XYZ file of N, CA, C and O in Angstrom:
744
model
N 27.402 -7.634 -62.895
C 28.756 -7.710 -63.415
C 29.571 -6.484 -63.018
O 30.748 -6.434 -63.281
N 28.945 -5.529 -62.393
C 29.641 -4.305 -62.023
C 30.636 -4.602 -60.904
O 30.322 -5.294 -59.947
N 31.840 -4.079 -61.055
C 32.832 -4.181 -59.995
C 33.739 -5.399 -60.043
O 34.793 -5.394 -59.447
N 33.343 -6.443 -60.716
C 34.180 -7.636 -60.780
C 35.037 -7.590 -62.043
O 34.662 -6.982 -63.040
N 36.175 -8.272 -61.987
C 37.039 -8.311 -63.164
C 36.464 -9.276 -64.185
O 36.101 -10.401 -63.855
N 36.382 -8.801 -65.414
C 35.702 -9.569 -66.459
C 36.538 -9.631 -67.722
O 37.380 -8.768 -67.963
N 36.259 -10.655 -68.517
C 36.928 -10.817 -69.806
C 35.886 -11.131 -70.868
O 34.905 -11.835 -70.604
N 36.122 -10.624 -72.059
C 35.330 -10.964 -73.234
C 36.115 -11.999 -74.016
O 37.276 -11.767 -74.365
N 35.491 -13.139 -74.267
C 36.125 -14.191 -75.054
C 35.392 -14.285 -76.388
O 34.183 -14.514 -76.426
N 36.145 -14.066 -77.466
C 35.588 -14.123 -78.821
C 36.138 -15.385 -79.479
O 37.326 -15.469 -79.773
N 35.258 -16.362 -79.680
C 35.660 -17.696 -80.130
C 35.549 -17.837 -81.650
O 34.457 -17.701 -82.213
N 36.663 -18.096 -82.299
C 36.705 -18.566 -83.699
C 35.923 -17.722 -84.709
O 35.277 -18.276 -85.608
N 35.952 -16.410 -84.588
C 35.286 -15.578 -85.598
C 36.279 -15.429 -86.758
O 36.955 -14.421 -86.905
N 36.348 -16.491 -87.546
C 37.349 -16.623 -88.593
C 36.696 -16.735 -89.967
O 35.548 -17.168 -90.097
N 37.471 -16.381 -90.980
C 36.970 -16.420 -92.353
C 36.586 -17.835 -92.784
O 35.796 -18.007 -93.701
N 37.114 -18.843 -92.116
C 36.797 -20.238 -92.443
C 35.296 -20.486 -92.447
O 34.793 -21.299 -93.233
N 34.557 -19.775 -91.601
C 33.113 -19.991 -91.505
C 32.337 -19.320 -92.628
O 31.110 -19.421 -92.677
N 33.018 -18.667 -93.534
C 32.371 -18.125 -94.735
C 32.340 -19.170 -95.848
O 31.677 -18.983 -96.859
N 33.037 -20.284 -95.645
C 33.097 -21.354 -96.640
C 31.710 -21.968 -96.833
O 30.997 -22.244 -95.867
N 31.338 -22.205 -98.080
C 30.009 -22.754 -98.417
C 29.793 -24.160 -97.854
O 28.656 -24.603 -97.721
N 30.878 -24.859 -97.502
C 30.748 -26.243 -97.017
C 29.906 -26.363 -95.758
O 29.344 -27.409 -95.483
N 29.789 -25.290 -94.990
C 29.047 -25.340 -93.740
C 27.535 -25.338 -93.967
O 26.785 -25.757 -93.100
N 27.083 -24.807 -95.095
C 25.645 -24.774 -95.371
C 24.970 -23.561 -94.762
O 25.588 -22.525 -94.523
N 23.681 -23.728 -94.476
C 22.824 -22.645 -93.991
C 23.208 -22.239 -92.567
O 23.447 -23.081 -91.712
N 23.235 -20.937 -92.332
C 23.585 -20.389 -91.016
C 22.476 -19.476 -90.515
O 21.824 -18.784 -91.291
N 22.284 -19.448 -89.213
C 21.335 -18.500 -88.621
C 22.096 -17.261 -88.149
O 23.328 -17.211 -88.232
N 21.379 -16.311 -87.642
C 21.930 -15.123 -86.993
C 23.091 -14.490 -87.766
O 24.231 -14.467 -87.289
N 22.784 -13.974 -88.915
C 23.805 -13.348 -89.757
C 24.335 -12.044 -89.163
O 25.304 -11.472 -89.660
N 23.726 -11.575 -88.088
C 24.183 -10.358 -87.404
C 25.111 -10.655 -86.233
O 25.481 -9.736 -85.492
N 25.499 -11.897 -86.039
C 26.331 -12.257 -84.885
C 27.609 -11.431 -84.813
O 27.951 -10.890 -83.757
N 28.309 -11.316 -85.930
C 29.570 -10.574 -85.926
C 29.364 -9.098 -85.597
O 30.187 -8.497 -84.890
N 28.269 -8.513 -86.084
C 27.971 -7.115 -85.752
C 27.711 -6.960 -84.260
O 28.152 -5.977 -83.642
N 27.000 -7.913 -83.666
C 26.743 -7.849 -82.228
C 28.033 -8.041 -81.426
O 28.249 -7.354 -80.418
N 28.887 -8.948 -81.881
C 30.182 -9.129 -81.213
C 30.970 -7.823 -81.295
O 31.580 -7.383 -80.310
N 30.951 -7.186 -82.444
C 31.665 -5.927 -82.629
C 31.136 -4.842 -81.692
O 31.915 -4.049 -81.142
N 29.835 -4.797 -81.484
C 29.243 -3.820 -80.547
C 29.765 -4.054 -79.136
O 30.127 -3.107 -78.431
N 29.775 -5.313 -78.723
C 30.277 -5.652 -77.384
C 31.768 -5.322 -77.293
O 32.232 -4.733 -76.312
N 32.512 -5.697 -78.323
C 33.955 -5.459 -78.354
C 34.272 -3.967 -78.270
O 35.190 -3.556 -77.532
N 33.523 -3.137 -78.971
C 33.733 -1.684 -78.936
C 33.568 -1.158 -77.512
O 34.409 -0.397 -77.015
N 32.496 -1.585 -76.844
C 32.259 -1.167 -75.460
C 33.382 -1.670 -74.553
O 33.886 -0.935 -73.699
N 33.775 -2.931 -74.738
C 34.829 -3.542 -73.915
C 36.122 -2.737 -74.031
O 36.793 -2.472 -73.042
N 36.447 -2.361 -75.266
C 37.668 -1.581 -75.502
C 37.567 -0.206 -74.851
O 38.539 0.291 -74.270
N 36.391 0.421 -74.930
C 36.198 1.738 -74.306
C 36.408 1.670 -72.799
O 36.950 2.590 -72.195
N 35.987 0.563 -72.190
C 36.099 0.388 -70.746
C 37.502 -0.067 -70.330
O 37.828 -0.069 -69.148
N 38.298 -0.525 -71.300
C 39.642 -1.010 -70.980
C 39.651 -2.389 -70.345
O 40.609 -2.752 -69.650
N 38.597 -3.170 -70.585
C 38.507 -4.516 -70.023
C 39.238 -5.515 -70.911
O 39.494 -5.267 -72.086
N 39.525 -6.664 -70.356
C 40.311 -7.699 -71.021
C 39.542 -8.352 -72.176
O 38.398 -8.779 -72.012
N 40.193 -8.404 -73.344
C 39.636 -9.054 -74.529
C 40.550 -10.215 -74.907
O 41.767 -10.047 -74.996
N 39.938 -11.384 -75.120
C 40.694 -12.568 -75.529
C 40.074 -13.104 -76.819
O 38.893 -13.433 -76.864
N 40.884 -13.180 -77.855
C 40.466 -13.738 -79.133
C 40.946 -15.183 -79.188
O 42.114 -15.462 -78.897
N 40.059 -16.082 -79.578
C 40.421 -17.483 -79.751
C 40.430 -17.773 -81.244
O 39.506 -17.395 -81.968
N 41.469 -18.459 -81.684
C 41.633 -18.752 -83.108
C 41.871 -20.248 -83.275
O 42.860 -20.794 -82.768
N 40.937 -20.904 -83.966
C 41.077 -22.339 -84.206
C 42.151 -22.583 -85.261
O 42.223 -21.864 -86.252
N 42.969 -23.593 -85.033
C 44.032 -23.924 -85.971
C 44.044 -25.430 -86.239
O 43.585 -26.206 -85.413
N 44.550 -25.777 -87.404
C 44.656 -27.175 -87.799
C 46.028 -27.421 -88.421
O 46.581 -26.542 -89.082
N 46.556 -28.622 -88.212
C 47.827 -29.023 -88.838
C 47.615 -29.562 -90.246
O 48.578 -29.808 -90.967
N 46.353 -29.770 -90.639
C 46.027 -30.346 -91.942
C 46.013 -29.247 -93.010
O 45.158 -28.354 -92.968
N 46.935 -29.302 -93.984
C 46.991 -28.259 -95.016
C 45.704 -28.092 -95.827
O 45.470 -27.022 -96.387
N 44.843 -29.098 -95.853
C 43.591 -28.955 -96.608
C 42.455 -28.382 -95.751
O 41.366 -28.129 -96.262
N 42.694 -28.161 -94.482
C 41.675 -27.609 -93.592
C 41.497 -26.111 -93.831
O 42.463 -25.384 -94.075
N 40.247 -25.645 -93.710
C 39.983 -24.207 -93.806
C 40.615 -23.455 -92.632
O 40.761 -22.240 -92.675
N 41.015 -24.178 -91.581
C 41.631 -23.575 -90.400
C 43.160 -23.690 -90.390
O 43.797 -23.359 -89.399
N 43.737 -24.170 -91.476
C 45.192 -24.273 -91.571
C 45.771 -22.854 -91.629
O 45.264 -22.005 -92.371
N 46.811 -22.558 -90.832
C 47.326 -21.188 -90.731
C 47.714 -20.510 -92.045
O 47.632 -19.282 -92.143
N 48.103 -21.260 -93.050
C 48.491 -20.640 -94.325
C 47.291 -20.448 -95.256
O 47.435 -19.862 -96.327
N 46.119 -20.935 -94.857
C 44.919 -20.777 -95.675
C 44.148 -19.526 -95.242
O 44.177 -19.130 -94.077
N 43.432 -18.942 -96.166
C 42.710 -17.695 -95.931
C 41.723 -17.797 -94.769
O 41.515 -16.840 -94.020
N 41.110 -18.963 -94.591
C 40.104 -19.141 -93.556
C 40.615 -19.000 -92.140
O 39.845 -18.766 -91.215
N 41.915 -19.131 -91.946
C 42.504 -19.028 -90.608
C 42.354 -17.621 -90.029
O 42.236 -17.442 -88.816
N 42.315 -16.626 -90.871
C 42.303 -15.228 -90.426
C 41.047 -14.893 -89.629
O 39.941 -15.336 -89.951
N 41.246 -14.095 -88.588
C 40.123 -13.564 -87.822
C 39.439 -12.505 -88.683
O 40.104 -11.692 -89.339
N 38.105 -12.522 -88.693
C 37.356 -11.566 -89.510
C 37.673 -10.126 -89.084
O 37.806 -9.824 -87.898
N 37.753 -9.272 -90.085
C 38.132 -7.867 -89.895
C 37.254 -7.165 -88.857
O 37.746 -6.343 -88.071
N 35.970 -7.469 -88.814
C 35.016 -6.776 -87.937
C 35.355 -6.918 -86.448
O 34.974 -6.087 -85.639
N 36.091 -7.970 -86.086
C 36.489 -8.183 -84.686
C 37.997 -8.408 -84.555
O 38.465 -8.957 -83.561
N 38.750 -7.967 -85.522
C 40.191 -8.196 -85.557
C 40.884 -7.655 -84.301
O 40.580 -6.543 -83.854
N 41.800 -8.430 -83.728
C 42.521 -7.973 -82.530
C 43.323 -6.699 -82.803
O 43.855 -6.514 -83.896
N 43.389 -5.856 -81.791
C 44.214 -4.649 -81.875
C 45.083 -4.551 -80.626
O 44.769 -5.136 -79.583
N 46.162 -3.805 -80.731
C 47.008 -3.518 -79.580
C 47.472 -4.766 -78.858
O 47.941 -5.717 -79.472
N 47.305 -4.748 -77.549
C 47.784 -5.833 -76.692
C 46.725 -6.915 -76.441
O 46.885 -7.731 -75.534
N 45.649 -6.917 -77.228
C 44.626 -7.944 -77.028
C 45.230 -9.329 -77.245
O 46.006 -9.549 -78.171
N 44.845 -10.237 -76.396
C 45.387 -11.591 -76.382
C 44.768 -12.417 -77.513
O 43.556 -12.373 -77.728
N 45.594 -13.205 -78.197
C 45.112 -14.184 -79.175
C 45.644 -15.549 -78.726
O 46.841 -15.726 -78.550
N 44.714 -16.470 -78.522
C 45.071 -17.833 -78.110
C 44.634 -18.793 -79.208
O 43.476 -18.780 -79.615
N 45.564 -19.611 -79.662
C 45.230 -20.632 -80.655
C 44.825 -21.914 -79.950
O 45.412 -22.277 -78.927
N 43.817 -22.589 -80.521
C 43.366 -23.871 -79.977
C 43.228 -24.874 -81.105
O 43.066 -24.504 -82.260
N 43.255 -26.151 -80.746
C 43.175 -27.224 -81.741
C 41.926 -28.099 -81.569
O 41.666 -28.960 -82.393
N 41.190 -27.905 -80.484
C 39.981 -28.690 -80.208
C 38.831 -27.730 -79.917
O 39.024 -26.511 -79.890
N 37.640 -28.269 -79.655
C 36.463 -27.430 -79.435
C 36.582 -26.512 -78.223
O 36.155 -25.373 -78.263
N 37.126 -27.014 -77.127
C 37.211 -26.198 -75.919
C 38.397 -25.244 -75.965
O 39.525 -25.663 -76.226
N 38.125 -23.999 -75.633
C 39.197 -23.008 -75.557
C 40.104 -23.244 -74.348
O 41.164 -22.631 -74.249
N 39.674 -24.117 -73.444
C 40.456 -24.387 -72.234
C 41.418 -25.564 -72.382
O 42.349 -25.689 -71.604
N 41.192 -26.446 -73.349
C 42.015 -27.652 -73.483
C 43.204 -27.362 -74.395
O 43.043 -26.890 -75.520
N 44.396 -27.634 -73.883
C 45.611 -27.443 -74.660
C 46.025 -25.988 -74.807
O 46.853 -25.665 -75.658
N 45.445 -25.103 -73.990
C 45.792 -23.676 -74.023
C 46.085 -23.203 -72.597
O 45.863 -23.930 -71.625
N 46.514 -21.959 -72.486
C 46.757 -21.373 -71.162
C 45.593 -20.492 -70.706
O 45.752 -19.680 -69.798
N 44.421 -20.641 -71.316
C 43.294 -19.752 -71.019
C 42.913 -19.763 -69.538
O 42.786 -18.701 -68.918
N 42.730 -20.933 -68.950
C 42.319 -20.991 -67.545
C 43.353 -20.306 -66.653
O 42.996 -19.479 -65.795
N 44.613 -20.639 -66.828
C 45.662 -20.016 -66.017
C 45.701 -18.510 -66.222
O 45.850 -17.743 -65.271
N 45.569 -18.082 -67.466
C 45.597 -16.655 -67.778
C 44.468 -15.918 -67.054
O 44.683 -14.851 -66.469
N 43.260 -16.485 -67.083
C 42.130 -15.857 -66.399
C 42.369 -15.790 -64.891
O 42.124 -14.759 -64.257
N 42.884 -16.873 -64.328
C 43.121 -16.907 -62.876
C 44.230 -15.946 -62.462
O 44.089 -15.221 -61.474
N 45.343 -15.919 -63.206
C 46.447 -15.012 -62.896
C 45.986 -13.561 -62.946
O 46.416 -12.725 -62.149
N 45.075 -13.261 -63.856
C 44.547 -11.906 -64.001
C 43.316 -11.646 -63.144
O 42.653 -10.613 -63.291
N 43.010 -12.589 -62.252
C 41.911 -12.470 -61.284
C 40.570 -12.185 -61.940
O 39.745 -11.433 -61.433
N 40.363 -12.828 -63.107
C 39.091 -12.691 -63.821
C 38.098 -13.675 -63.211
O 38.373 -14.870 -63.118
N 36.960 -13.177 -62.787
C 35.939 -14.054 -62.209
C 34.724 -14.198 -63.121
O 33.944 -15.127 -62.973
N 34.564 -13.258 -64.065
C 33.420 -13.280 -64.969
C 33.896 -13.302 -66.413
O 34.796 -12.551 -66.777
N 33.264 -14.159 -67.211
C 33.586 -14.201 -68.637
C 32.307 -14.066 -69.457
O 31.265 -14.601 -69.095
N 32.438 -13.325 -70.537
C 31.357 -13.162 -71.510
C 31.842 -13.854 -72.772
O 32.914 -13.547 -73.288
N 31.043 -14.817 -73.255
C 31.452 -15.629 -74.397
C 30.592 -15.309 -75.614
O 29.360 -15.262 -75.535
N 31.285 -15.111 -76.732
C 30.664 -14.862 -78.026
C 31.431 -15.675 -79.061
O 32.510 -16.187 -78.763
N 30.910 -15.778 -80.279
C 31.693 -16.390 -81.348
C 30.974 -17.479 -82.114
O 29.751 -17.572 -82.110
N 31.771 -18.324 -82.763
C 31.255 -19.356 -83.662
C 31.853 -20.720 -83.298
O 33.010 -20.787 -82.905
N 31.066 -21.739 -83.387
C 29.630 -21.834 -83.590
C 28.958 -22.291 -82.296
O 29.600 -22.904 -81.456
N 27.678 -21.986 -82.187
C 26.954 -22.241 -80.945
C 27.059 -23.684 -80.465
O 27.399 -23.902 -79.301
N 26.788 -24.710 -81.294
C 26.780 -26.074 -80.759
C 28.166 -26.692 -80.574
O 28.292 -27.759 -79.982
N 29.190 -26.047 -81.097
C 30.514 -26.663 -81.050
C 31.442 -25.919 -80.092
O 31.354 -26.105 -78.886
N 32.312 -25.098 -80.600
C 33.332 -24.473 -79.755
C 32.750 -23.516 -78.724
O 33.240 -23.445 -77.599
N 31.706 -22.787 -79.073
C 31.086 -21.860 -78.123
C 30.455 -22.636 -76.971
O 30.681 -22.334 -75.796
N 29.666 -23.655 -77.280
C 29.017 -24.466 -76.254
C 30.030 -25.188 -75.373
O 29.924 -25.171 -74.141
N 31.017 -25.810 -75.984
C 32.014 -26.567 -75.224
C 32.781 -25.644 -74.290
O 32.996 -25.966 -73.114
N 33.174 -24.491 -74.778
C 33.907 -23.525 -73.956
C 33.029 -22.985 -72.835
O 33.485 -22.849 -71.690
N 31.776 -22.692 -73.128
C 30.854 -22.172 -72.121
C 30.634 -23.189 -71.010
O 30.660 -22.845 -69.821
N 30.433 -24.433 -71.383
C 30.239 -25.479 -70.375
C 31.466 -25.607 -69.469
O 31.346 -25.690 -68.250
N 32.633 -25.627 -70.074
C 33.852 -25.752 -69.272
C 34.068 -24.529 -68.393
O 34.488 -24.656 -67.243
N 33.774 -23.348 -68.906
C 33.919 -22.126 -68.126
C 33.066 -22.202 -66.864
O 33.539 -21.912 -65.761
N 31.809 -22.602 -67.033
C 30.927 -22.761 -65.884
C 31.430 -23.824 -64.925
O 31.446 -23.634 -63.698
N 31.885 -24.945 -65.446
C 32.388 -26.033 -64.606
C 33.665 -25.649 -63.861
O 33.931 -26.157 -62.776
N 34.460 -24.776 -64.442
C 35.702 -24.328 -63.802
C 35.455 -23.249 -62.754
O 36.377 -22.803 -62.085
N 34.201 -22.812 -62.635
C 33.849 -21.874 -61.578
C 33.791 -20.415 -61.984
O 33.587 -19.536 -61.136
N 33.939 -20.121 -63.260
C 33.813 -18.740 -63.707
C 32.334 -18.383 -63.823
O 31.521 -19.213 -64.225
N 31.981 -17.159 -63.441
C 30.625 -16.665 -63.656
C 30.535 -16.384 -65.152
O 31.200 -15.477 -65.664
N 29.738 -17.177 -65.853
C 29.786 -17.205 -67.312
C 28.498 -16.678 -67.925
O 27.408 -17.032 -67.495
N 28.677 -15.838 -68.940
C 27.562 -15.265 -69.693
C 27.766 -15.611 -71.157
O 28.828 -15.350 -71.720
N 26.757 -16.200 -71.771
C 26.782 -16.513 -73.201
C 25.804 -15.573 -73.893
O 24.646 -15.468 -73.490
N 26.267 -14.905 -74.935
C 25.443 -13.899 -75.596
C 24.766 -14.519 -76.820
O 25.411 -14.800 -77.831
N 23.463 -14.721 -76.709
C 22.693 -15.522 -77.669
C 22.722 -14.985 -79.093
O 22.741 -15.770 -80.047
N 22.722 -13.672 -79.248
C 22.709 -13.108 -80.601
C 24.107 -12.666 -81.053
O 24.265 -11.997 -82.065
N 25.115 -13.102 -80.306
C 26.508 -12.857 -80.677
C 27.212 -14.197 -80.921
O 28.402 -14.357 -80.712
N 26.410 -15.158 -81.339
C 26.899 -16.464 -81.760
C 25.932 -16.968 -82.835
O 24.871 -16.391 -83.033
N 26.321 -18.018 -83.525
C 25.484 -18.532 -84.619
C 25.781 -20.007 -84.826
O 26.802 -20.522 -84.368
N 24.857 -20.654 -85.538
C 24.993 -22.091 -85.807
C 24.732 -22.361 -87.283
O 24.169 -21.522 -87.995
N 25.128 -23.545 -87.688
C 24.817 -24.046 -89.027
C 23.872 -25.225 -88.868
O 23.861 -25.885 -87.823
N 23.074 -25.506 -89.899
C 22.213 -26.681 -89.882
C 23.059 -27.950 -89.808
O 24.185 -27.982 -90.308
N 22.502 -28.987 -89.172
C 23.231 -30.244 -88.988
C 22.331 -31.451 -89.196
O 21.123 -31.388 -88.907
N 22.921 -32.545 -89.625
C 22.236 -33.836 -89.668
C 22.587 -34.627 -88.418
O 23.738 -34.605 -87.971
N 21.597 -35.351 -87.882
C 21.882 -36.193 -86.723
C 22.346 -37.582 -87.172
O 22.556 -37.826 -88.368
N 22.468 -38.489 -86.232
C 22.965 -39.839 -86.512
C 22.035 -40.639 -87.426
O 22.455 -41.627 -88.031
N 20.783 -40.215 -87.558
C 19.824 -40.883 -88.445
C 19.636 -40.122 -89.755
O 18.675 -40.361 -90.483
N 20.527 -39.180 -89.995
C 20.506 -38.343 -91.191
C 19.263 -37.449 -91.274
O 18.817 -37.082 -92.345
N 18.716 -37.115 -90.103
C 17.613 -36.152 -90.037
C 18.232 -34.761 -89.901
O 19.097 -34.536 -89.052
N 17.790 -33.851 -90.778
C 18.349 -32.504 -90.806
C 17.622 -31.585 -89.826
O 16.392 -31.582 -89.748
N 18.412 -30.808 -89.082
C 17.882 -29.784 -88.181
C 18.417 -28.436 -88.659
O 19.638 -28.278 -88.824
N 17.512 -27.488 -88.889
C 17.937 -26.195 -89.414
C 18.772 -25.435 -88.388
O 18.762 -25.741 -87.192
N 19.488 -24.439 -88.866
C 20.439 -23.697 -88.041
C 19.781 -23.034 -86.833
O 20.347 -23.037 -85.735
N 18.602 -22.490 -87.015
C 17.925 -21.825 -85.893
C 17.571 -22.825 -84.795
O 17.731 -22.534 -83.601
N 17.117 -24.007 -85.170
C 16.800 -25.051 -84.193
C 18.064 -25.475 -83.448
O 18.063 -25.572 -82.210
N 19.138 -25.732 -84.178
C 20.409 -26.125 -83.561
C 20.855 -25.047 -82.570
O 21.242 -25.339 -81.428
N 20.802 -23.804 -82.976
C 21.205 -22.668 -82.146
C 20.375 -22.610 -80.865
O 20.919 -22.549 -79.760
N 19.052 -22.644 -81.025
C 18.162 -22.509 -79.867
C 18.268 -23.678 -78.898
O 18.255 -23.471 -77.677
N 18.382 -24.887 -79.407
C 18.526 -26.047 -78.515
C 19.875 -25.982 -77.793
O 19.963 -26.277 -76.599
N 20.914 -25.580 -78.500
C 22.226 -25.427 -77.862
C 22.158 -24.434 -76.706
O 22.680 -24.697 -75.617
N 21.513 -23.298 -76.932
C 21.373 -22.298 -75.874
C 20.557 -22.848 -74.700
O 20.901 -22.619 -73.537
N 19.493 -23.568 -75.010
C 18.633 -24.123 -73.961
C 19.380 -25.101 -73.064
O 19.135 -25.159 -71.858
N 20.311 -25.863 -73.631
C 21.052 -26.849 -72.828
C 22.114 -26.201 -71.947
O 22.638 -26.846 -71.041
N 22.411 -24.945 -72.190
C 23.424 -24.218 -71.418
C 22.797 -23.323 -70.359
O 23.314 -23.202 -69.251
N 21.679 -22.682 -70.694
C 21.080 -21.665 -69.844
C 20.779 -22.164 -68.439
O 20.163 -23.212 -68.257
N 21.243 -21.390 -67.461
C 21.031 -21.641 -66.029
C 21.741 -22.877 -65.504
O 21.722 -23.124 -64.301
N 22.357 -23.665 -66.355
C 23.124 -24.825 -65.914
C 24.612 -24.513 -65.933
O 25.328 -24.791 -64.973
N 25.079 -23.928 -67.021
C 26.497 -23.619 -67.195
C 26.754 -22.117 -67.280
O 27.870 -21.665 -67.049
N 25.731 -21.375 -67.685
C 25.894 -19.941 -67.918
C 24.544 -19.245 -67.879
O 23.498 -19.885 -67.936
N 24.603 -17.927 -67.831
C 23.431 -17.096 -68.012
C 23.427 -16.671 -69.476
O 24.424 -16.129 -69.963
N 22.338 -16.945 -70.171
C 22.234 -16.581 -71.584
C 21.527 -15.231 -71.680
O 20.431 -15.054 -71.142
N 22.190 -14.290 -72.347
C 21.673 -12.930 -72.506
C 21.752 -12.513 -73.973
O 22.540 -13.079 -74.726
N 21.004 -11.495 -74.341
C 21.175 -10.871 -75.660
C 22.232 -9.766 -75.527
O 22.555 -9.326 -74.412
N 22.705 -9.287 -76.659
C 23.667 -8.185 -76.661
C 23.088 -6.962 -75.953
O 23.753 -6.361 -75.102
N 21.860 -6.592 -76.297
C 21.239 -5.417 -75.669
C 21.102 -5.593 -74.163
O 21.358 -4.655 -73.401
N 20.684 -6.776 -73.730
C 20.529 -7.032 -72.299
C 21.876 -6.918 -71.594
O 21.980 -6.321 -70.516
N 22.914 -7.478 -72.188
C 24.249 -7.384 -71.606
C 24.679 -5.912 -71.468
O 25.075 -5.470 -70.394
N 24.574 -5.171 -72.560
C 25.063 -3.786 -72.585
C 24.223 -2.872 -71.700
O 24.761 -2.059 -70.948
N 22.901 -3.010 -71.760
C 22.022 -2.068 -71.050
C 21.745 -2.414 -69.608
O 21.453 -1.513 -68.805
N 21.804 -3.699 -69.248
C 21.411 -4.089 -67.895
C 22.533 -4.699 -67.058
O 22.485 -4.618 -65.832
N 23.531 -5.283 -67.691
C 24.565 -5.980 -66.919
C 25.870 -5.209 -66.827
O 26.678 -5.464 -65.950
N 26.105 -4.303 -67.751
C 27.392 -3.614 -67.762
C 27.301 -2.168 -67.300
O 28.282 -1.455 -67.369
N 26.130 -1.742 -66.849
C 25.971 -0.353 -66.411
C 26.510 -0.152 -65.018
O 26.682 -1.040 -64.257
């Protein structure tokens, strides 16, 4: 990753995911790991893009006037950092993200955020398909437990790990925070 223009994309790290309705979550240190990456990114002066999910439904935890819409303090945007609002799982659909990355000659993206099987996975897949050299940081994202179509429950760790497995080497390179910081950004 040395020498190429890169961007850190932080997907949906919003208070909405603190709501009990989501159930059990894995990787409770995800936000701390994102913050570690973000601190380094800011020190280097590299591009940071915050993605914020929004809903037009006033009863949604993602409705702009509801508390859940807010980006968590631990990764809150500062200065001229870009904030892009999205309405669907992919950060590329209905936004200017792709154009923004291309105009700024970004060839590499590092993706972090919430949640692994939904917005993070969808964005990572599209990033890879659009031709960006994409890195997904495994311990800087998290999942919630889910039921499948037969009402069989899969715990959050299983959902997280299977989501990562379906992305690795096909759409992105999956790394840990330490691996990214110590081996890829030096």
